[in-house]
Amino acid sequence: MRALVINGRLDLVETELPTPEPGPGQVRLRMAYGGICGSDLHYYNEGANGEYVVREPLVPGHEVSGSVDVDPSGDLAPGTPVTVHPATFGKPEPGIEDRRHLWPGGAYLGSASTQPHTQGGMSEFLIVDRDMVRTLPAGLSLRRAALAEPLGVGLHGITVAGGVQGKQVLVSGSGPIGLLTAAACLAEGAAEVTSTDVLAGPLERARRLGVHGTVQVGTEEIPAAAFDVVLECSGVHAAVNAALLAARRAGIVVQVGMVPNEPRGINLAPLISKELQLRGAFRFNDEIDRAIELLDENPAIEDVITHELPADRAVEAFAVAKDSATSGKVVISLWHGDS
């Protein structure tokens, strides 16, 4: 089968790999689309995502969709359109039995965090456990379904916040995760959603999604003490400081965007004086199921996708995805296209 492989920094190639065979409890999928995530960009541009270094050929991609190719159990018919929950879970620990995504020893598609690496879905075929497969509603295209995983990330941020129904919400950062988080807030009943970014392009995309207001950081001021919930999606330490200032007294700030694993200067005085709650959000648990529902109900969310390129232009696709001024979500058509 054909696959996209990252061998190291700025080394991305299309290659031939053996076509895998499903084992007991597994399903083979024929892949259609793969979205480029921030972690994929790090693996390609730097040869590492934080502490996780590419030490062997890595197939990227955890934002994927496709169709069933072979299900040995006979439960899923060939051609059934699906997306994938990209996580396998480790061993439960006391106190977090209901939060599988936090169990130690888990893995994620397209990740160098394990050795051998956990291969991703930017290939013609992918083997996954049956419980990772999510069948799609009849009206949900495979292209749009590739957004289910990142939309699940935004929805998990809302879960960690305790919900946004009827609340004033600030979404910090309008890259793909920020855009999808804003879309999730709108769908989940936020009274008002304001999006921020340093660039004009991402803010225009946020306005097209229907947010109530935007703030261009560096040009405009973020209102202070104005928001019940702040969902920080940029991962920039200066934005964390701004989020603490933007939250109202006794408000909630959720760190959705990944940050480097290193000391950074954060002003915690507002956290104390306003009795804020600063919470972390890591990937998601089962929010991908709600993400599929929202994508089916709200076709306009697909507008977050600004570029689609074929697999034989993958290097170009990664370059486009790196340019956040001009691109939102970039997806790669994986040889088979939509169906």
Tab-separated table of C-alpha atoms in Angstrom:
chain	number	residue	atom	x	y	z
A	1	MET	CA	0.000	0.000	0.000
A	2	ARG	CA	1.006	3.617	-0.446
A	3	ALA	CA	1.686	5.724	2.633
A	4	LEU	CA	3.089	9.096	3.614
A	5	VAL	CA	6.082	8.684	5.916
A	6	ILE	CA	8.078	11.171	7.981
A	7	ASN	CA	11.656	9.953	8.345
A	8	GLY	CA	12.918	13.016	10.195
A	9	ARG	CA	13.094	16.788	9.971
A	10	LEU	CA	11.775	18.031	6.590
A	11	ASP	CA	11.847	14.476	5.269
A	12	LEU	CA	8.356	13.480	4.120
A	13	VAL	CA	7.959	10.956	1.322
A	14	GLU	CA	5.366	8.745	-0.299
A	15	THR	CA	6.440	5.132	-0.043
A	16	GLU	CA	5.211	1.569	-0.347
A	17	LEU	CA	4.497	-0.412	2.802
A	18	PRO	CA	3.082	-3.909	3.249
A	19	THR	CA	-0.712	-3.962	3.247
A	20	PRO	CA	-1.683	-4.952	6.799
A	21	GLU	CA	-4.061	-7.775	7.654
A	22	PRO	CA	-6.605	-7.387	10.470
A	23	GLY	CA	-6.323	-9.651	13.481
A	24	PRO	CA	-9.004	-10.664	15.987
A	25	GLY	CA	-11.123	-7.702	17.041
A	26	GLN	CA	-9.625	-5.482	14.345
A	27	VAL	CA	-10.928	-3.797	11.192
A	28	ARG	CA	-9.058	-2.719	8.070
A	29	LEU	CA	-10.091	0.677	6.749
A	30	ARG	CA	-9.539	2.172	3.307
A	31	MET	CA	-8.513	5.732	4.086
A	32	ALA	CA	-9.989	8.774	2.355
A	33	TYR	CA	-8.889	11.953	4.167
A	34	GLY	CA	-6.280	12.973	6.708
A	35	GLY	CA	-6.201	16.380	8.372
A	36	ILE	CA	-2.846	17.966	9.190
A	37	CYS	CA	-2.596	18.652	12.930
A	38	GLY	CA	-0.117	20.763	14.853
A	39	SER	CA	1.670	17.630	16.058
A	40	ASP	CA	2.065	16.462	12.441
A	41	LEU	CA	3.625	19.833	11.603
A	42	HIS	CA	6.077	19.508	14.484
A	43	TYR	CA	7.089	15.990	13.447
A	44	TYR	CA	7.720	17.168	9.885
A	45	ASN	CA	9.300	20.572	10.476
A	46	GLU	CA	11.357	19.685	13.558
A	47	GLY	CA	11.603	15.900	13.532
A	48	ALA	CA	9.988	15.879	16.959
A	49	ASN	CA	6.837	16.900	18.787
A	50	GLY	CA	8.157	18.209	22.080
A	51	GLU	CA	10.031	15.364	23.759
A	52	TYR	CA	8.775	12.797	21.242
A	53	VAL	CA	11.441	12.363	18.565
A	54	VAL	CA	10.955	10.568	15.249
A	55	ARG	CA	13.325	7.611	15.621
A	56	GLU	CA	11.879	5.417	12.864
A	57	PRO	CA	9.671	6.014	9.803
A	58	LEU	CA	6.386	7.478	11.063
A	59	VAL	CA	3.090	7.560	9.176
A	60	PRO	CA	1.396	10.732	10.474
A	61	GLY	CA	-2.280	11.434	10.837
A	62	HIS	CA	-4.932	11.034	13.525
A	63	GLU	CA	-7.635	13.262	12.009
A	64	VAL	CA	-8.893	10.695	9.532
A	65	SER	CA	-11.886	9.299	7.706
A	66	GLY	CA	-12.429	6.427	5.329
A	67	SER	CA	-14.523	3.334	4.736
A	68	VAL	CA	-14.499	-0.238	5.944
A	69	ASP	CA	-12.395	-2.504	3.756
A	70	VAL	CA	-12.383	-5.744	5.755
A	71	ASP	CA	-14.157	-6.571	9.004
A	72	PRO	CA	-13.446	-10.227	9.823
A	73	SER	CA	-16.341	-10.260	12.311
A	74	GLY	CA	-18.820	-9.379	9.560
A	75	ASP	CA	-20.317	-6.651	11.737
A	76	LEU	CA	-19.384	-3.791	9.400
A	77	ALA	CA	-20.083	-4.109	5.697
A	78	PRO	CA	-17.377	-3.179	3.191
A	79	GLY	CA	-17.774	0.451	2.130
A	80	THR	CA	-19.311	1.613	5.424
A	81	PRO	CA	-18.159	5.248	5.903
A	82	VAL	CA	-16.351	5.844	9.183
A	83	THR	CA	-14.080	8.032	11.211
A	84	VAL	CA	-11.773	6.861	13.988
A	85	HIS	CA	-11.259	7.574	17.654
A	86	PRO	CA	-7.442	7.636	17.458
A	87	ALA	CA	-6.666	6.571	21.038
A	88	THR	CA	-5.989	3.250	22.645
A	89	PHE	CA	-6.161	3.437	26.396
A	90	GLY	CA	-3.776	2.286	29.085
A	91	LYS	CA	-4.463	0.962	32.569
A	92	PRO	CA	-7.023	2.669	34.822
A	93	GLU	CA	-5.925	4.403	37.993
A	94	PRO	CA	-7.931	5.158	41.139
A	95	GLY	CA	-9.824	8.423	40.872
A	96	ILE	CA	-9.806	8.624	37.065
A	97	GLU	CA	-11.684	5.458	36.176
A	98	ASP	CA	-14.072	7.499	34.017
A	99	ARG	CA	-11.328	9.405	32.172
A	100	ARG	CA	-9.671	6.824	29.937
A	101	HIS	CA	-7.700	9.443	28.026
A	102	LEU	CA	-5.659	10.116	31.177
A	103	TRP	CA	-4.810	6.489	31.906
A	104	PRO	CA	-1.045	5.846	31.664
A	105	GLY	CA	0.252	3.589	28.928
A	106	GLY	CA	-2.106	4.644	26.158
A	107	ALA	CA	-1.246	5.441	22.556
A	108	TYR	CA	-2.460	7.726	19.766
A	109	LEU	CA	-2.412	7.301	16.013
A	110	GLY	CA	0.523	8.984	14.288
A	111	SER	CA	2.590	9.448	17.431
A	112	ALA	CA	6.269	8.997	18.239
A	113	SER	CA	5.451	8.852	21.958
A	114	THR	CA	5.641	5.040	21.819
A	115	GLN	CA	8.430	2.744	20.747
A	116	PRO	CA	7.837	1.353	18.213
A	117	HIS	CA	5.903	4.390	17.035
A	118	THR	CA	2.130	4.257	16.709
A	119	GLN	CA	1.553	4.608	12.981
A	120	GLY	CA	-1.106	7.018	11.774
A	121	GLY	CA	-3.714	7.043	9.062
A	122	MET	CA	-2.134	8.883	6.117
A	123	SER	CA	-1.955	5.647	4.154
A	124	GLU	CA	-4.147	3.651	1.806
A	125	PHE	CA	-5.164	1.243	4.557
A	126	LEU	CA	-5.227	1.367	8.351
A	127	ILE	CA	-5.782	-1.358	10.922
A	128	VAL	CA	-7.674	-0.285	14.051
A	129	ASP	CA	-9.437	-1.996	16.921
A	130	ARG	CA	-13.159	-2.357	16.313
A	131	ASP	CA	-14.035	-0.082	19.255
A	132	MET	CA	-12.079	2.776	17.656
A	133	VAL	CA	-14.395	2.825	14.622
A	134	ARG	CA	-17.246	5.333	14.443
A	135	THR	CA	-19.774	4.870	11.653
A	136	LEU	CA	-21.063	8.045	10.024
A	137	PRO	CA	-24.608	9.325	9.527
A	138	ALA	CA	-25.847	9.073	5.942
A	139	GLY	CA	-25.514	12.795	5.237
A	140	LEU	CA	-22.014	13.298	6.653
A	141	SER	CA	-19.313	13.330	3.977
A	142	LEU	CA	-15.928	11.745	4.556
A	143	ARG	CA	-14.281	15.114	3.952
A	144	ARG	CA	-16.229	16.796	6.737
A	145	ALA	CA	-15.846	13.753	8.989
A	146	ALA	CA	-12.079	14.307	9.031
A	147	LEU	CA	-12.867	17.199	11.404
A	148	ALA	CA	-14.369	14.919	14.059
A	149	GLU	CA	-11.135	14.423	16.009
A	150	PRO	CA	-10.112	18.100	16.307
A	151	LEU	CA	-13.723	19.106	16.987
A	152	GLY	CA	-13.700	16.522	19.779
A	153	VAL	CA	-10.726	18.357	21.284
A	154	GLY	CA	-12.722	21.584	21.412
A	155	LEU	CA	-15.741	19.813	22.868
A	156	HIS	CA	-13.562	18.289	25.568
A	157	GLY	CA	-12.402	21.766	26.517
A	158	ILE	CA	-16.063	22.665	26.977
A	159	THR	CA	-16.576	19.542	29.088
A	160	VAL	CA	-13.652	20.496	31.318
A	161	ALA	CA	-15.109	24.014	31.652
A	162	GLY	CA	-18.375	22.562	32.895
A	163	GLY	CA	-20.303	23.668	29.811
A	164	VAL	CA	-20.880	26.981	28.056
A	165	GLN	CA	-24.680	27.140	27.851
A	166	GLY	CA	-25.753	30.772	28.290
A	167	LYS	CA	-22.204	31.954	29.046
A	168	GLN	CA	-19.902	34.667	27.750
A	169	VAL	CA	-16.995	32.785	26.173
A	170	LEU	CA	-13.602	33.881	24.891
A	171	VAL	CA	-11.757	31.532	22.519
A	172	SER	CA	-8.088	32.492	22.484
A	173	GLY	CA	-6.470	31.673	19.152
A	174	SER	CA	-8.229	31.081	15.825
A	175	GLY	CA	-6.150	28.351	14.280
A	176	PRO	CA	-7.990	25.136	13.362
A	177	ILE	CA	-8.503	24.042	16.988
A	178	GLY	CA	-9.617	27.529	18.007
A	179	LEU	CA	-12.041	27.730	15.094
A	180	LEU	CA	-13.541	24.342	15.850
A	181	THR	CA	-13.722	25.189	19.559
A	182	ALA	CA	-15.603	28.388	18.691
A	183	ALA	CA	-17.965	26.410	16.459
A	184	ALA	CA	-18.536	23.952	19.301
A	185	CYS	CA	-19.306	26.798	21.726
A	186	LEU	CA	-21.871	28.232	19.319
A	187	ALA	CA	-23.494	24.836	18.859
A	188	GLU	CA	-23.531	24.154	22.602
A	189	GLY	CA	-25.488	27.296	23.404
A	190	ALA	CA	-22.961	29.927	24.485
A	191	ALA	CA	-24.646	33.305	24.853
A	192	GLU	CA	-21.766	35.082	23.157
A	193	VAL	CA	-18.496	33.876	21.648
A	194	THR	CA	-15.508	36.131	21.038
A	195	SER	CA	-12.434	34.894	19.165
A	196	THR	CA	-8.913	36.295	19.255
A	197	ASP	CA	-5.823	35.982	17.097
A	198	VAL	CA	-2.789	38.028	16.123
A	199	LEU	CA	-3.597	37.618	12.411
A	200	ALA	CA	-6.461	38.982	10.353
A	201	GLY	CA	-7.008	35.851	8.248
A	202	PRO	CA	-7.931	33.509	11.111
A	203	LEU	CA	-10.275	36.141	12.543
A	204	GLU	CA	-12.095	36.441	9.236
A	205	ARG	CA	-12.579	32.678	9.266
A	206	ALA	CA	-13.952	32.924	12.819
A	207	ARG	CA	-16.449	35.572	11.735
A	208	ARG	CA	-17.616	33.341	8.891
A	209	LEU	CA	-18.357	30.654	11.480
A	210	GLY	CA	-20.682	33.095	13.222
A	211	VAL	CA	-18.810	34.248	16.328
A	212	HIS	CA	-20.244	37.365	17.901
A	213	GLY	CA	-16.998	39.308	18.079
A	214	THR	CA	-13.287	39.185	17.325
A	215	VAL	CA	-10.187	40.811	18.784
A	216	GLN	CA	-6.950	41.179	16.840
A	217	VAL	CA	-4.265	40.874	19.501
A	218	GLY	CA	-1.645	43.603	19.289
A	219	THR	CA	-4.088	45.976	17.596
A	220	GLU	CA	-7.144	45.745	19.833
A	221	GLU	CA	-7.555	45.192	23.548
A	222	ILE	CA	-9.170	42.058	24.943
A	223	PRO	CA	-11.874	43.153	27.389
A	224	ALA	CA	-10.739	42.602	30.976
A	225	ALA	CA	-12.767	40.546	33.469
A	226	ALA	CA	-15.509	40.075	30.881
A	227	PHE	CA	-15.820	36.337	30.241
A	228	ASP	CA	-17.338	33.490	32.211
A	229	VAL	CA	-15.210	30.942	30.364
A	230	VAL	CA	-11.931	31.365	28.479
A	231	LEU	CA	-10.775	28.511	26.246
A	232	GLU	CA	-7.103	29.127	25.451
A	233	CYS	CA	-6.297	27.331	22.199
A	234	SER	CA	-3.070	28.954	21.003
A	235	GLY	CA	-0.548	27.479	23.432
A	236	VAL	CA	1.326	30.791	23.509
A	237	HIS	CA	2.385	31.741	27.038
A	238	ALA	CA	1.490	35.423	26.496
A	239	ALA	CA	-2.025	34.280	25.594
A	240	VAL	CA	-2.274	32.416	28.895
A	241	ASN	CA	-1.534	35.661	30.714
A	242	ALA	CA	-4.156	37.429	28.628
A	243	ALA	CA	-6.685	34.682	29.354
A	244	LEU	CA	-6.295	35.167	33.097
A	245	LEU	CA	-6.906	38.884	32.678
A	246	ALA	CA	-9.935	38.334	30.423
A	247	ALA	CA	-11.780	35.986	32.785
A	248	ARG	CA	-14.308	37.505	35.155
A	249	ARG	CA	-14.102	37.018	38.901
A	250	ALA	CA	-14.572	33.323	39.764
A	251	GLY	CA	-14.365	32.522	36.062
A	252	ILE	CA	-12.914	29.420	34.438
A	253	VAL	CA	-9.877	29.278	32.152
A	254	VAL	CA	-9.215	26.048	30.261
A	255	GLN	CA	-5.863	25.444	28.589
A	256	VAL	CA	-6.739	23.563	25.406
A	257	GLY	CA	-3.713	24.424	23.269
A	258	MET	CA	-0.564	22.380	23.876
A	259	VAL	CA	2.358	24.256	25.421
A	260	PRO	CA	6.071	23.393	25.521
A	261	ASN	CA	7.169	21.243	28.458
A	262	GLU	CA	9.362	23.941	29.952
A	263	PRO	CA	9.112	26.779	32.489
A	264	ARG	CA	7.360	29.841	31.121
A	265	GLY	CA	6.604	33.180	32.743
A	266	ILE	CA	2.941	33.301	33.800
A	267	ASN	CA	1.443	36.064	35.947
A	268	LEU	CA	-0.690	34.231	38.495
A	269	ALA	CA	-1.816	37.328	40.404
A	270	PRO	CA	-5.192	37.488	38.572
A	271	LEU	CA	-5.728	33.802	39.351
A	272	ILE	CA	-5.530	34.603	43.032
A	273	SER	CA	-7.265	37.976	43.189
A	274	LYS	CA	-10.216	36.829	41.083
A	275	GLU	CA	-10.357	33.273	42.463
A	276	LEU	CA	-10.137	31.855	38.960
A	277	GLN	CA	-10.034	28.183	38.127
A	278	LEU	CA	-7.274	27.269	35.684
A	279	ARG	CA	-7.884	23.826	34.178
A	280	GLY	CA	-6.072	21.682	31.647
A	281	ALA	CA	-7.713	19.763	28.801
A	282	PHE	CA	-5.888	16.840	27.191
A	283	ARG	CA	-7.207	15.457	23.888
A	284	PHE	CA	-10.653	13.997	24.678
A	285	ASN	CA	-12.460	11.028	26.145
A	286	ASP	CA	-15.609	10.207	24.168
A	287	GLU	CA	-16.490	13.672	22.804
A	288	ILE	CA	-15.824	12.483	19.246
A	289	ASP	CA	-19.340	11.022	19.283
A	290	ARG	CA	-20.855	14.444	19.924
A	291	ALA	CA	-18.473	15.888	17.309
A	292	ILE	CA	-19.942	13.566	14.682
A	293	GLU	CA	-23.447	14.711	15.627
A	294	LEU	CA	-22.484	18.390	15.331
A	295	LEU	CA	-20.765	17.877	11.974
A	296	ASP	CA	-23.901	16.177	10.698
A	297	GLU	CA	-26.171	18.912	12.044
A	298	ASN	CA	-23.981	21.859	11.001
A	299	PRO	CA	-22.530	21.423	7.504
A	300	ALA	CA	-21.090	24.959	7.635
A	301	ILE	CA	-18.419	23.756	10.084
A	302	GLU	CA	-16.713	22.272	7.021
A	303	ASP	CA	-15.737	25.835	6.067
A	304	VAL	CA	-12.903	25.461	8.594
A	305	ILE	CA	-11.244	23.403	5.839
A	306	THR	CA	-9.533	25.938	3.582
A	307	HIS	CA	-7.313	23.642	1.521
A	308	GLU	CA	-7.514	20.115	0.169
A	309	LEU	CA	-4.507	18.645	-1.616
A	310	PRO	CA	-3.844	15.147	-2.979
A	311	ALA	CA	-1.353	12.823	-1.340
A	312	ASP	CA	1.213	13.325	-4.099
A	313	ARG	CA	1.387	17.002	-3.029
A	314	ALA	CA	1.792	16.252	0.669
A	315	VAL	CA	4.941	18.358	1.129
A	316	GLU	CA	3.084	21.321	-0.333
A	317	ALA	CA	0.125	20.582	1.938
A	318	PHE	CA	2.359	20.668	5.016
A	319	ALA	CA	3.834	24.001	3.886
A	320	VAL	CA	0.357	25.454	3.408
A	321	ALA	CA	-0.744	24.203	6.825
A	322	LYS	CA	2.227	25.918	8.456
A	323	ASP	CA	1.084	29.291	7.060
A	324	SER	CA	-1.685	30.136	9.510
A	325	ALA	CA	-2.242	33.543	7.925
A	326	THR	CA	-3.718	31.945	4.829
A	327	SER	CA	-4.868	28.483	5.922
A	328	GLY	CA	-7.315	27.019	8.369
A	329	LYS	CA	-7.553	23.253	8.382
A	330	VAL	CA	-5.642	21.565	5.552
A	331	VAL	CA	-6.694	18.057	4.559
A	332	ILE	CA	-4.961	15.524	2.335
A	333	SER	CA	-6.983	13.344	-0.011
A	334	LEU	CA	-5.542	9.873	0.494
A	335	TRP	CA	-5.762	8.372	-3.002
A	336	HIS	CA	-9.360	7.201	-2.698
A	337	GLY	CA	-11.174	10.513	-2.181
A	338	ASP	CA	-14.720	10.883	-0.901
A	339	SER	CA	-17.502	8.395	-1.442
